[in-house]
Tab-separated table of C-alpha atoms in Angstrom:
chain	number	residue	atom	x	y	z
A	1	MET	CA	109.318	108.959	107.901
A	2	THR	CA	110.711	106.290	105.867
A	3	VAL	CA	109.435	103.899	103.841
A	4	HIS	CA	111.291	100.461	102.434
A	5	SER	CA	110.360	99.151	99.751
A	6	SER	CA	111.562	95.579	97.931
A	7	ALA	CA	109.769	95.850	95.169
A	8	THR	CA	110.798	99.780	94.597
A	9	SER	CA	114.685	100.431	93.731
A	10	PRO	CA	116.318	104.398	93.799
A	11	SER	CA	116.077	106.596	90.677
A	12	PRO	CA	118.256	109.527	90.234
A	13	GLU	CA	117.119	112.768	91.721
A	14	PRO	CA	115.973	114.590	88.437
A	15	GLY	CA	117.614	116.243	86.485
A	16	THR	CA	121.428	114.528	87.249
A	17	ALA	CA	123.305	113.610	85.174
A	18	PRO	CA	124.246	109.664	85.278
A	19	PRO	CA	127.559	108.729	86.111
A	20	GLN	CA	131.089	109.490	82.875
A	21	ASP	CA	132.862	106.830	83.249
A	22	GLY	CA	132.860	103.443	83.243
A	23	PRO	CA	130.197	100.990	81.809
A	24	ARG	CA	126.549	101.662	81.660
A	25	GLU	CA	124.330	100.216	83.536
A	26	ALA	CA	121.644	98.171	81.916
A	27	ALA	CA	118.039	99.882	82.842
A	28	PRO	CA	116.462	96.700	84.840
A	29	GLU	CA	114.039	95.083	82.811
A	30	LEU	CA	110.123	95.163	83.739
A	31	ARG	CA	107.972	92.855	84.453
A	32	GLU	CA	104.638	91.430	84.255
A	33	PRO	CA	102.897	91.430	87.490
A	34	PRO	CA	101.567	88.069	88.349
A	35	VAL	CA	97.662	87.346	87.953
A	36	ALA	CA	95.268	86.503	91.105
A	37	GLY	CA	94.002	83.232	91.594
A	38	GLY	CA	90.387	82.723	91.709
A	39	ALA	CA	88.955	83.540	88.398
A	40	VAL	CA	86.281	82.318	86.787
A	41	PRO	CA	84.521	82.368	82.877
A	42	PHE	CA	83.334	85.406	81.654
A	43	LEU	CA	83.069	87.708	84.953
A	44	GLY	CA	86.812	87.432	86.060
A	45	HIS	CA	88.007	88.104	89.073
A	46	GLY	CA	84.836	90.073	89.731
A	47	LEU	CA	82.444	87.438	91.126
A	48	LYS	CA	85.409	86.803	94.394
A	49	LEU	CA	84.885	90.708	94.261
A	50	ALA	CA	81.016	90.515	94.976
A	51	ARG	CA	80.443	87.843	96.662
A	52	ASP	CA	83.624	89.032	99.962
A	53	PRO	CA	85.852	91.881	98.399
A	54	LEU	CA	86.878	93.255	101.426
A	55	ALA	CA	88.148	89.237	102.591
A	56	TYR	CA	89.749	89.258	98.865
A	57	MET	CA	91.194	92.205	99.102
A	58	SER	CA	92.788	91.712	101.693
A	59	GLN	CA	94.624	88.583	100.729
A	60	LEU	CA	96.331	90.101	97.615
A	61	ARG	CA	99.012	90.710	99.327
A	62	ASP	CA	100.155	87.471	99.359
A	63	HIS	CA	100.988	87.181	95.826
A	64	GLY	CA	102.658	90.476	95.441
A	65	ASP	CA	102.753	94.462	95.664
A	66	VAL	CA	101.019	94.625	92.712
A	67	VAL	CA	98.556	91.918	90.931
A	68	ARG	CA	96.752	91.013	87.284
A	69	LEU	CA	93.452	91.095	88.190
A	70	ARG	CA	90.259	90.129	84.906
A	71	LEU	CA	87.071	92.265	85.585
A	72	GLY	CA	84.775	90.915	83.125
A	73	PRO	CA	87.295	92.091	79.517
A	74	LYS	CA	89.628	94.322	81.469
A	75	THR	CA	92.843	93.872	83.381
A	76	VAL	CA	92.988	95.468	86.298
A	77	TYR	CA	96.359	96.125	88.655
A	78	ALA	CA	95.779	95.770	91.987
A	79	VAL	CA	98.491	97.732	94.891
A	80	THR	CA	98.983	96.441	97.710
A	81	THR	CA	101.751	98.313	99.257
A	82	PRO	CA	101.582	101.835	101.637
A	83	ALA	CA	104.514	103.084	99.135
A	84	LEU	CA	103.132	102.549	95.635
A	85	THR	CA	99.312	103.643	96.709
A	86	GLY	CA	101.387	106.639	97.832
A	87	ALA	CA	102.841	106.352	94.319
A	88	VAL	CA	100.504	106.002	92.615
A	89	ALA	CA	98.258	108.935	94.917
A	90	LEU	CA	101.174	111.488	94.277
A	91	SER	CA	102.051	110.561	90.363
A	92	ALA	CA	100.758	112.513	87.337
A	93	ASP	CA	100.930	109.352	85.510
A	94	TYR	CA	97.565	108.656	86.938
A	95	ILE	CA	94.606	110.279	87.172
A	96	ILE	CA	90.568	110.022	88.494
A	97	ALA	CA	89.337	107.147	86.426
A	98	GLY	CA	88.232	103.400	85.888
A	99	PRO	CA	85.919	101.223	87.132
A	100	LEU	CA	85.272	103.485	90.480
A	101	TRP	CA	84.691	106.690	88.835
A	102	GLU	CA	82.531	105.372	85.725
A	103	SER	CA	80.358	104.098	87.328
A	104	LEU	CA	80.094	106.996	89.506
A	105	GLU	CA	79.488	109.380	87.450
A	106	ASP	CA	76.419	108.615	87.066
A	107	LEU	CA	75.673	110.158	90.514
A	108	LEU	CA	79.003	112.220	90.668
A	109	GLY	CA	77.734	113.704	86.520
A	110	ARG	CA	81.656	115.032	84.855
A	111	GLU	CA	81.718	117.894	85.682
A	112	GLY	CA	81.914	118.022	89.790
A	113	VAL	CA	85.497	118.182	91.415
A	114	ALA	CA	85.155	114.415	92.188
A	115	THR	CA	85.223	113.172	89.041
A	116	ALA	CA	87.606	115.823	86.843
A	117	ASN	CA	90.576	116.367	85.813
A	118	GLY	CA	93.214	118.469	84.807
A	119	PRO	CA	92.550	122.406	84.187
A	120	LEU	CA	88.237	121.447	84.992
A	121	HIS	CA	89.749	119.983	88.113
A	122	ARG	CA	91.673	122.421	89.765
A	123	ARG	CA	89.806	126.035	88.391
A	124	GLN	CA	86.975	123.716	90.485
A	125	ARG	CA	89.964	123.145	93.096
A	126	ARG	CA	90.722	127.124	93.675
A	127	THR	CA	85.949	128.090	94.125
A	128	ILE	CA	85.422	125.277	96.659
A	129	GLN	CA	88.542	125.457	98.862
A	130	PRO	CA	87.554	128.670	100.663
A	131	ALA	CA	85.012	127.346	102.345
A	132	PHE	CA	86.719	124.587	104.128
A	133	ARG	CA	90.262	126.709	105.282
A	134	LEU	CA	91.791	126.501	108.806
A	135	ASP	CA	91.086	129.456	109.172
A	136	ALA	CA	86.990	129.413	108.008
A	137	ILE	CA	85.511	126.174	109.838
A	138	PRO	CA	85.335	128.020	112.921
A	139	ALA	CA	82.287	130.024	111.550
A	140	TYR	CA	80.602	126.653	110.945
A	141	GLY	CA	81.097	126.122	115.000
A	142	PRO	CA	77.739	126.791	115.587
A	143	ILE	CA	75.792	124.798	113.361
A	144	MET	CA	77.529	121.811	114.404
A	145	GLU	CA	77.380	121.854	117.831
A	146	GLU	CA	73.091	122.898	116.660
A	147	GLU	CA	73.818	119.028	114.847
A	148	ALA	CA	75.705	117.143	117.860
A	149	HIS	CA	73.318	118.285	120.361
A	150	ALA	CA	69.716	117.611	118.175
A	151	LEU	CA	71.138	113.611	117.491
A	152	VAL	CA	71.558	113.299	121.026
A	153	ALA	CA	68.606	114.698	122.042
A	154	ARG	CA	66.035	113.079	119.928
A	155	TRP	CA	67.289	109.444	121.862
A	156	ALA	CA	65.541	108.736	124.859
A	157	SER	CA	66.881	106.511	127.337
A	158	GLY	CA	66.413	102.644	126.559
A	159	GLU	CA	64.227	103.302	122.472
A	160	THR	CA	66.553	101.399	119.736
A	161	ILE	CA	68.444	103.832	117.256
A	162	ASP	CA	68.597	103.037	113.522
A	163	CYS	CA	72.022	104.681	113.956
A	164	THR	CA	71.937	104.178	109.230
A	165	SER	CA	68.857	107.134	108.946
A	166	GLU	CA	70.482	108.840	112.899
A	167	SER	CA	73.918	108.686	110.814
A	168	PHE	CA	72.211	110.158	107.241
A	169	ARG	CA	70.370	112.712	109.772
A	170	VAL	CA	72.913	114.506	110.907
A	171	ALA	CA	75.933	114.310	108.696
A	172	VAL	CA	73.357	115.755	106.043
A	173	ARG	CA	72.053	118.079	108.113
A	174	MET	CA	75.652	119.233	108.829
A	175	ALA	CA	76.992	120.009	105.324
A	176	ALA	CA	73.205	121.377	103.932
A	177	ARG	CA	73.571	124.181	107.066
A	178	CYS	CA	77.015	125.098	107.072
A	179	LEU	CA	77.588	124.793	102.956
A	180	LEU	CA	74.582	125.348	101.417
A	181	ARG	CA	72.714	127.721	104.869
A	182	GLY	CA	69.661	125.751	103.854
A	183	GLN	CA	67.555	124.482	106.591
A	184	TYR	CA	66.319	121.468	105.409
A	185	MET	CA	64.594	119.732	107.045
A	186	ASP	CA	64.860	115.453	108.174
A	187	GLU	CA	62.328	115.038	105.466
A	188	ARG	CA	64.772	116.056	102.591
A	189	ALA	CA	68.425	114.240	104.453
A	190	GLU	CA	65.762	110.612	104.882
A	191	ARG	CA	64.463	111.049	101.131
A	192	LEU	CA	68.863	111.398	100.614
A	193	SER	CA	69.358	108.639	102.825
A	194	THR	CA	67.107	106.022	101.624
A	195	ALA	CA	68.229	107.316	97.720
A	196	LEU	CA	72.134	106.807	98.105
A	197	THR	CA	71.500	103.125	100.389
A	198	THR	CA	70.075	102.711	96.697
A	199	VAL	CA	72.906	104.351	94.766
A	200	PHE	CA	76.057	103.483	96.154
A	201	ARG	CA	74.896	99.639	96.898
A	202	GLY	CA	73.816	99.262	92.592
A	203	MET	CA	76.478	101.350	91.249
A	204	TYR	CA	78.665	98.710	93.522
A	205	ARG	CA	77.826	96.208	91.734
A	206	ARG	CA	78.070	98.004	87.997
A	207	MET	CA	81.921	98.494	88.857
A	208	VAL	CA	83.051	95.105	90.122
A	209	VAL	CA	79.669	92.571	87.759
A	210	PRO	CA	79.577	95.489	83.875
A	211	LEU	CA	77.009	93.433	82.855
A	212	GLY	CA	76.504	96.433	80.313
A	213	PRO	CA	72.672	96.388	78.779
A	214	LEU	CA	71.262	94.225	81.515
A	215	TYR	CA	71.450	96.927	83.694
A	216	ARG	CA	68.917	98.866	80.678
A	217	LEU	CA	66.621	96.219	80.809
A	218	PRO	CA	63.453	96.874	83.521
A	219	LEU	CA	63.656	94.807	86.328
A	220	PRO	CA	63.102	95.282	89.918
A	221	ALA	CA	66.420	96.305	90.766
A	222	ASN	CA	67.098	98.907	87.939
A	223	LEU	CA	63.843	100.627	88.137
A	224	LYS	CA	64.741	101.046	92.118
A	225	PHE	CA	68.201	102.079	91.473
A	226	ASN	CA	67.602	104.676	88.687
A	227	ARG	CA	63.820	105.397	91.093
A	228	ALA	CA	66.477	106.322	93.382
A	229	LEU	CA	69.029	108.263	91.297
A	230	ALA	CA	66.115	110.361	89.867
A	231	ASP	CA	65.658	111.568	93.447
A	232	LEU	CA	69.036	112.515	93.956
A	233	HIS	CA	68.523	115.074	91.175
A	234	LEU	CA	65.817	116.517	91.743
A	235	LEU	CA	66.546	117.263	95.918
A	236	VAL	CA	70.074	118.816	94.236
A	237	ASP	CA	67.343	120.745	91.606
A	238	GLU	CA	65.030	122.162	94.376
A	239	ILE	CA	68.595	123.406	96.666
A	240	VAL	CA	69.591	125.283	93.267
A	241	ALA	CA	66.267	126.610	92.840
A	242	GLU	CA	65.113	127.241	96.073
A	243	ARG	CA	68.956	129.696	96.608
A	244	ARG	CA	67.829	131.638	93.003
A	245	ALA	CA	64.826	132.417	94.171
A	246	SER	CA	65.305	133.773	97.538
A	247	GLY	CA	67.560	136.411	96.322
A	248	ARG	CA	69.867	135.689	99.233
A	249	ASN	CA	73.659	135.509	98.805
A	250	PRO	CA	75.012	134.149	102.402
A	251	ASP	CA	78.514	133.944	102.086
A	252	ASP	CA	78.550	129.823	101.659
A	253	LEU	CA	79.542	127.619	99.133
A	254	LEU	CA	77.004	128.149	97.401
A	255	THR	CA	76.870	131.041	96.697
A	256	ALA	CA	80.679	130.757	95.345
A	257	LEU	CA	79.631	128.657	92.600
A	258	LEU	CA	76.614	130.602	91.568
A	259	GLU	CA	79.126	133.311	90.900
A	260	ALA	CA	82.395	131.242	89.980
A	261	LYS	CA	83.217	131.990	86.635
A	262	ASP	CA	84.420	129.270	84.072
A	263	ASP	CA	88.898	130.296	82.232
A	264	ASN	CA	86.592	132.200	80.152
A	265	GLY	CA	85.537	134.542	82.496
A	266	ASP	CA	81.906	133.429	81.587
A	267	PRO	CA	79.579	132.179	84.747
A	268	ILE	CA	80.342	128.172	85.035
A	269	GLY	CA	77.190	125.903	82.780
A	270	GLU	CA	74.366	124.785	84.766
A	271	GLN	CA	75.441	121.277	84.704
A	272	GLU	CA	78.726	122.151	86.397
A	273	ILE	CA	76.556	123.857	89.366
A	274	HIS	CA	74.353	120.938	89.384
A	275	ASP	CA	77.304	118.519	89.407
A	276	GLN	CA	79.403	120.233	92.310
A	277	VAL	CA	76.844	120.226	94.651
A	278	VAL	CA	75.882	116.543	94.175
A	279	ALA	CA	79.767	116.732	94.455
A	280	ILE	CA	80.629	117.895	97.757
A	281	LEU	CA	76.668	117.320	99.240
A	282	THR	CA	76.478	113.286	97.837
A	283	PRO	CA	79.823	111.593	98.938
A	284	GLY	CA	80.833	113.973	101.466
A	285	SER	CA	77.964	113.239	103.809
A	286	GLU	CA	77.814	109.361	103.206
A	287	THR	CA	81.508	108.740	103.407
A	288	VAL	CA	80.988	110.917	107.142
A	289	ALA	CA	77.648	109.072	107.842
A	290	SER	CA	79.629	105.784	107.727
A	291	THR	CA	81.986	107.048	109.893
A	292	VAL	CA	79.555	107.601	112.307
A	293	MET	CA	78.176	104.328	112.175
A	294	TRP	CA	80.828	102.394	113.059
A	295	LEU	CA	81.854	104.936	115.368
A	296	LEU	CA	78.763	104.367	116.865
A	297	GLN	CA	79.759	100.574	116.642
A	298	ALA	CA	82.618	101.592	118.807
A	299	LEU	CA	80.882	103.055	121.172
A	300	ALA	CA	78.599	100.479	121.869
A	301	GLU	CA	81.782	98.026	122.112
A	302	HIS	CA	84.143	98.981	123.742
A	303	PRO	CA	82.678	100.837	126.723
A	304	GLU	CA	86.181	101.963	128.635
A	305	HIS	CA	87.113	103.779	125.519
A	306	ALA	CA	83.197	105.642	125.839
A	307	ASP	CA	84.137	105.934	129.476
A	308	ARG	CA	87.563	107.901	128.173
A	309	ILE	CA	85.529	109.452	126.085
A	310	ARG	CA	83.340	111.160	128.840
A	311	ALA	CA	86.068	111.419	131.741
A	312	GLU	CA	88.303	113.674	128.743
A	313	VAL	CA	84.915	115.923	127.528
A	314	GLU	CA	84.744	116.543	131.793
A	315	THR	CA	87.534	117.218	131.838
A	316	VAL	CA	88.003	120.131	128.558
A	317	THR	CA	84.539	121.806	129.660
A	318	GLY	CA	84.820	121.869	133.282
A	319	GLY	CA	80.242	119.861	133.303
A	320	ARG	CA	78.747	122.061	130.287
A	321	PRO	CA	78.112	121.075	127.015
A	322	VAL	CA	80.893	120.305	124.781
A	323	GLY	CA	81.261	122.821	121.775
A	324	PHE	CA	83.678	123.180	118.408
A	325	ASP	CA	86.150	125.152	121.100
A	326	ASP	CA	86.572	122.285	122.680
A	327	VAL	CA	87.883	119.864	119.800
A	328	ARG	CA	91.682	120.782	119.659
A	329	ARG	CA	92.005	119.760	123.003
A	330	LEU	CA	89.962	116.090	123.020
A	331	THR	CA	92.642	113.899	122.262
A	332	HIS	CA	91.551	110.133	122.998
A	333	THR	CA	88.568	111.379	121.417
A	334	ASN	CA	89.641	112.123	117.942
A	335	ASN	CA	92.187	108.646	118.407
A	336	VAL	CA	89.392	107.160	118.297
A	337	VAL	CA	87.944	108.621	115.730
A	338	VAL	CA	90.858	108.274	113.673
A	339	GLU	CA	91.379	104.481	115.332
A	340	ALA	CA	87.341	103.670	113.215
A	341	MET	CA	88.387	105.111	110.278
A	342	ARG	CA	91.589	102.762	110.112
A	343	LEU	CA	89.560	99.569	110.852
A	344	ARG	CA	86.478	100.521	109.155
A	345	PRO	CA	87.325	103.078	106.290
A	346	ALA	CA	83.949	104.442	104.458
A	347	VAL	CA	86.230	104.739	101.283
A	348	TRP	CA	87.602	100.933	101.648
A	349	VAL	CA	88.378	100.675	97.554
A	350	LEU	CA	89.256	103.299	95.224
A	351	THR	CA	91.010	103.446	91.347
A	352	ARG	CA	92.930	105.412	88.740
A	353	ARG	CA	93.744	105.325	85.118
A	354	ALA	CA	97.476	105.180	83.736
A	355	VAL	CA	97.564	107.983	81.252
A	356	THR	CA	101.688	106.823	79.860
A	357	ASP	CA	102.814	103.535	80.565
A	358	THR	CA	104.649	103.839	83.702
A	359	GLU	CA	106.605	101.472	85.930
A	360	LEU	CA	105.305	100.842	89.458
A	361	GLY	CA	107.184	98.538	91.671
A	362	GLY	CA	109.361	97.476	89.126
A	363	TYR	CA	106.256	96.281	87.006
A	364	ARG	CA	104.587	97.406	84.000
A	365	ILE	CA	101.928	99.076	83.772
A	366	PRO	CA	100.022	99.920	79.712
A	367	ALA	CA	98.696	103.270	79.180
A	368	GLY	CA	94.712	103.290	80.085
A	369	SER	CA	94.881	100.531	82.860
A	370	ASP	CA	93.176	100.630	85.594
A	371	ILE	CA	94.626	100.350	88.907
A	372	ILE	CA	92.623	99.968	92.202
A	373	TYR	CA	93.781	99.780	96.237
A	374	SER	CA	91.903	99.080	98.718
A	375	PRO	CA	92.781	101.226	102.217
A	376	TYR	CA	90.178	98.864	103.970
A	377	ALA	CA	93.280	95.834	103.163
A	378	ILE	CA	95.754	98.692	103.694
A	379	GLN	CA	95.340	100.504	106.818
A	380	ARG	CA	95.013	96.455	108.594
A	381	ASP	CA	98.239	95.069	107.569
A	382	PRO	CA	100.527	93.530	110.017
A	383	ARG	CA	103.353	94.218	108.383
A	384	SER	CA	101.979	98.045	108.989
A	385	TYR	CA	100.077	97.295	111.958
A	386	ALA	CA	101.403	95.814	115.497
A	387	ASP	CA	98.096	93.991	116.163
A	388	HIS	CA	96.767	94.732	113.006
A	389	LEU	CA	92.980	93.774	113.822
A	390	ALA	CA	92.937	95.399	117.244
A	391	PHE	CA	90.209	98.796	117.999
A	392	ASP	CA	93.526	100.762	119.898
A	393	PRO	CA	93.767	104.306	119.819
A	394	ASP	CA	95.960	104.467	122.000
A	395	ARG	CA	97.986	104.129	118.844
A	396	TRP	CA	98.075	107.850	117.380
A	397	LEU	CA	99.755	108.708	120.543
A	398	PRO	CA	102.397	110.721	118.506
A	399	GLU	CA	105.219	108.601	120.803
A	400	ARG	CA	104.072	105.131	118.543
A	401	SER	CA	101.844	107.307	115.703
A	402	LYS	CA	105.951	107.567	113.892
A	403	ASP	CA	106.360	103.385	113.589
A	404	VAL	CA	102.725	103.724	111.333
A	405	PRO	CA	104.694	103.164	107.543
A	406	LYS	CA	104.013	106.667	105.060
A	407	TYR	CA	101.161	105.837	103.051
A	408	ALA	CA	99.761	103.434	105.661
A	409	MET	CA	97.305	106.288	106.975
A	410	ARG	CA	95.769	108.339	104.490
A	411	PRO	CA	91.472	108.475	105.129
A	412	PHE	CA	91.654	111.604	103.315
A	413	SER	CA	94.239	110.238	100.039
A	414	VAL	CA	97.227	112.759	99.381
A	415	GLY	CA	97.720	114.672	96.497
A	416	ASN	CA	96.056	116.887	93.793
A	417	ARG	CA	93.405	114.853	94.357
A	418	LYS	CA	93.516	115.174	98.623
A	419	CYS	CA	90.020	115.404	100.339
A	420	PRO	CA	89.449	119.078	100.705
A	421	SER	CA	87.051	119.603	103.292
A	422	ASP	CA	89.160	116.695	106.082
A	423	HIS	CA	89.337	119.247	108.736
A	424	PHE	CA	85.529	119.961	108.859
A	425	SER	CA	85.290	116.363	108.491
A	426	MET	CA	87.787	115.868	111.710
A	427	ALA	CA	85.587	118.544	113.013
A	428	GLN	CA	82.436	116.650	112.625
A	429	LEU	CA	83.402	113.304	113.966
A	430	THR	CA	85.005	114.033	116.531
A	431	LEU	CA	82.474	116.760	118.497
A	432	ILE	CA	78.982	114.137	117.501
A	433	THR	CA	81.439	111.198	119.501
A	434	ALA	CA	82.445	113.847	122.041
A	435	ALA	CA	78.525	114.320	122.304
A	436	VAL	CA	76.932	111.401	122.254
A	437	ALA	CA	79.943	110.020	124.559
A	438	ARG	CA	79.853	112.642	127.132
A	439	GLY	CA	75.244	111.857	127.078
A	440	TYR	CA	74.936	107.662	126.304
A	441	ARG	CA	75.919	104.192	127.084
A	442	LEU	CA	75.231	102.214	124.408
A	443	GLU	CA	74.084	98.661	124.342
A	444	PRO	CA	73.809	96.798	120.522
A	445	ALA	CA	69.464	96.478	120.816
A	446	PRO	CA	67.509	92.793	119.140
A	447	GLY	CA	68.640	92.435	115.623
A	448	SER	CA	71.599	94.690	115.070
A	449	ASP	CA	73.844	92.974	112.612
A	450	GLY	CA	77.093	94.824	112.169
A	451	ALA	CA	78.550	93.405	110.042
A	452	PRO	CA	79.903	95.076	107.412
A	453	ARG	CA	78.239	95.952	104.024
A	454	VAL	CA	79.586	96.380	101.159
A	455	GLY	CA	78.411	99.027	97.898
A	456	ILE	CA	81.059	101.677	96.900
A	457	THR	CA	80.970	102.697	100.466
A	458	LEU	CA	81.429	100.360	103.779
A	459	ARG	CA	79.169	101.262	106.524
A	460	PRO	CA	77.495	98.301	109.262
A	461	HIS	CA	74.700	96.703	107.582
A	462	ARG	CA	72.217	97.379	110.244
A	463	LEU	CA	72.885	98.515	113.272
A	464	LEU	CA	70.433	99.342	116.061
A	465	LEU	CA	71.331	100.485	119.456
A	466	LYS	CA	70.095	101.688	122.920
A	467	PRO	CA	70.755	105.006	124.124
A	468	VAL	CA	71.488	104.366	128.046
A	469	PRO	CA	72.057	107.706	130.305
A	470	ARG	CA	75.554	107.921	131.999
């Protein structure tokens, strides 16, 4: 698939000599990106991002392919086109850093695969990658099936379900039981769900409104944030300690971490083990849970697609409970998952940092500059998608998906930062969606608020639904 960008000029292939005859053309002078409107003294554009970040990031495309923002004293470069976001993700000139990752370090630490760079990141990916190989994922199938069907079995006809707690419960239990081989009870999933809600929302505020020392004052919101963060780290310490005390070494991700060696052949440190478990359990559960919430909302808002999923499941299974081995044949179900992720991506904003003076779309990007871009805005761009705001899973049929520009839909990123658990996550999401749609028709319940709630991830504000048996 070829993407054309009016802001990007072609370059010679690496190693190709310039023409020898005729005058050499002068290199085009790099430009300064335009400054976005709406800045206020001291806070810059942070106030706009705090008040309505989804709308603000989406309208930046009208001002250029690259736009300058001010977040407090910092200048940040916002990228608004699929081609240029792909260039940032694939270029060695940009690393994982910037306001998003700085705000996440309190949670993820500096030694986990999510925030590490360079040789440390490459070694860590080698350690965890075997757990997510395509041929490893079927071993998780029975656990995924158990948890998906347990989710549906917990619901009673006509009762109101809190989709936040239910989505976190199934996401955390799947991740913990598959990757850490622990028999974790609902109480821990509830602890993680409660803590994550507070921590991720607080971290987003710290990213867009950098008030520094004010966040260390003993104010109620700061104290609540600190308690939630401490409980998350305590939970991880409990998981690691229990595994060491058990004397068991199952073939899972936690065993791989406990047996991993550093570049000198020595066991990796306790802090790295801790940060790796946090990086595996926490962001993965958060993003999967948020996506499950959007999928439940989509099933309620688009019953015609829920009916198509149910019919597809019945055709594939012949009436038996849907299983992991059925996932590959559930074409429409998979397309519903992808379309839900397009319109409501859990990871709605990403940041990078330039490590050298570089160029992006004909604009000058100084070394040390922070780059920000929004998958939410990219995936709703009318220049990339016909009827861009419509929920249309059929746009992912092969004959139509070929028209989607490259990098206009990359929910698991690309390059060396591509999420290693993409196939694992898609199997989870497809199986959960199929089990729910086969068992129930979902209806909105009184008091439900499905509007987006913006934090480090994107989720419905307070989604309440009623399951009606098929």
